[in-house]
Amino acid sequence: MRIARLLTLSAVTFATPAFTAPPAKPSMTKPAETKSPEPPSTSLEAETRAWHQKRVANLTAEDGWLSLVGLHWLEEGDNRLGSAADNDFIFPAGTPAHIGTLTRKGSQVTFTLQPGVTVTRGGQPFSGGTVGTREGPEDILGLGPLRFYLIPRGDKLGLRVKNPEAPARKQFHGIPTWPVSAAWRIEGRFEPAASPRKLAVPTVLGTVEDMNSPGTLVFQVNGQEYRLDPVLESESGPFFVIFGDQTNRTESYGAGRFLYVDPPKDGRVVLDFNRAYNPPCAFSPYATCPLPPAQNRLKLSVEAGEKRYGDH
């Protein structure tokens, strides 16, 4: 799974989740180059800009993270949805007052529609019945411009709602970033785990997810060694790193950032912090995000990649 599967309780707000970054100190470790950043090569800058343009395009797509307008957690039994105030899940104005009822029995959910309400599933007319929880295209329900689907999170089942007309999407104004710097494209080594292991990853939901971790990424900044434990989203894909650093809260998003690292070649890896990016929770209160494990909170100011978005 992409970490999107972890990626909020409706009660989660833009206030930073439980992760508390260490306060900035004058003595914090920084690369010497951060005062006068090492200029990137033309190719590095061009590649980074192209990568960031694609990242922003995905974020702002009609069904991207900025289209989130709701997240509701199903109770056992009946859960009524619609725009009227007497529903369990209140949908946006303009939708039918009473759309129907989602009935949960353990991990199984059925959808009973109100007469006259037209809904699609996987783009095809849907008159009601079992609703899947795989988050695939075939499980996405449609009602006018709205798209909504079930997301399993541990023993919880949520109903995620998206709208391409969401204010967050319409009012998006770009993500500030640090200048691209060759100093933050760092070669390191990979120390594989001696045996298969799980990494306990906290989330904004207050839960802990056990994720497969292949080993440890080891790198140096100004002669000081640092270590990060990545997780795997698939057996053959890149390593996924959830990390915090001493720019959190002040210059970058308070709950940390994400970074993908290509699998090692001959035991070597490249950590390009110019591609460190904000999690969905930096943009929406309706996302469910992982937080940095304790060992991934760097005592280092990583002045590269994306900065804070707005007040988040």
CSV table of C-alpha atoms in Angstrom, one decimal, residues 21-22 29 226-228 242-247 292-302:
chain,number,residue,atom,x,y,z
A,21,ALA,CA,9.7,18.3,17.4
A,22,PRO,CA,12.7,19.4,19.5
A,29,THR,CA,23.8,20.6,13.4
A,226,TYR,CA,22.6,9.9,11.2
A,227,ARG,CA,20.3,6.9,10.8
A,228,LEU,CA,16.8,6.5,9.4
A,242,ILE,CA,8.8,9.1,7.5
A,243,PHE,CA,11.1,11.5,9.3
A,244,GLY,CA,11.2,14.6,11.6
A,245,ASP,CA,13.9,17.2,12.0
A,246,GLN,CA,14.6,20.4,13.7
A,247,THR,CA,12.9,22.6,11.2
A,292,PRO,CA,7.9,9.7,12.4
A,293,PRO,CA,9.0,6.8,14.7
A,294,ALA,CA,11.2,8.1,17.6
A,295,GLN,CA,14.4,6.9,15.9
A,296,ASN,CA,13.5,8.9,12.8
A,297,ARG,CA,13.5,12.2,14.5
A,298,LEU,CA,16.7,13.7,13.4
A,299,LYS,CA,18.7,16.1,15.6
A,300,LEU,CA,19.5,18.0,12.5
A,301,SER,CA,18.0,20.9,10.6
A,302,VAL,CA,17.1,19.6,7.1
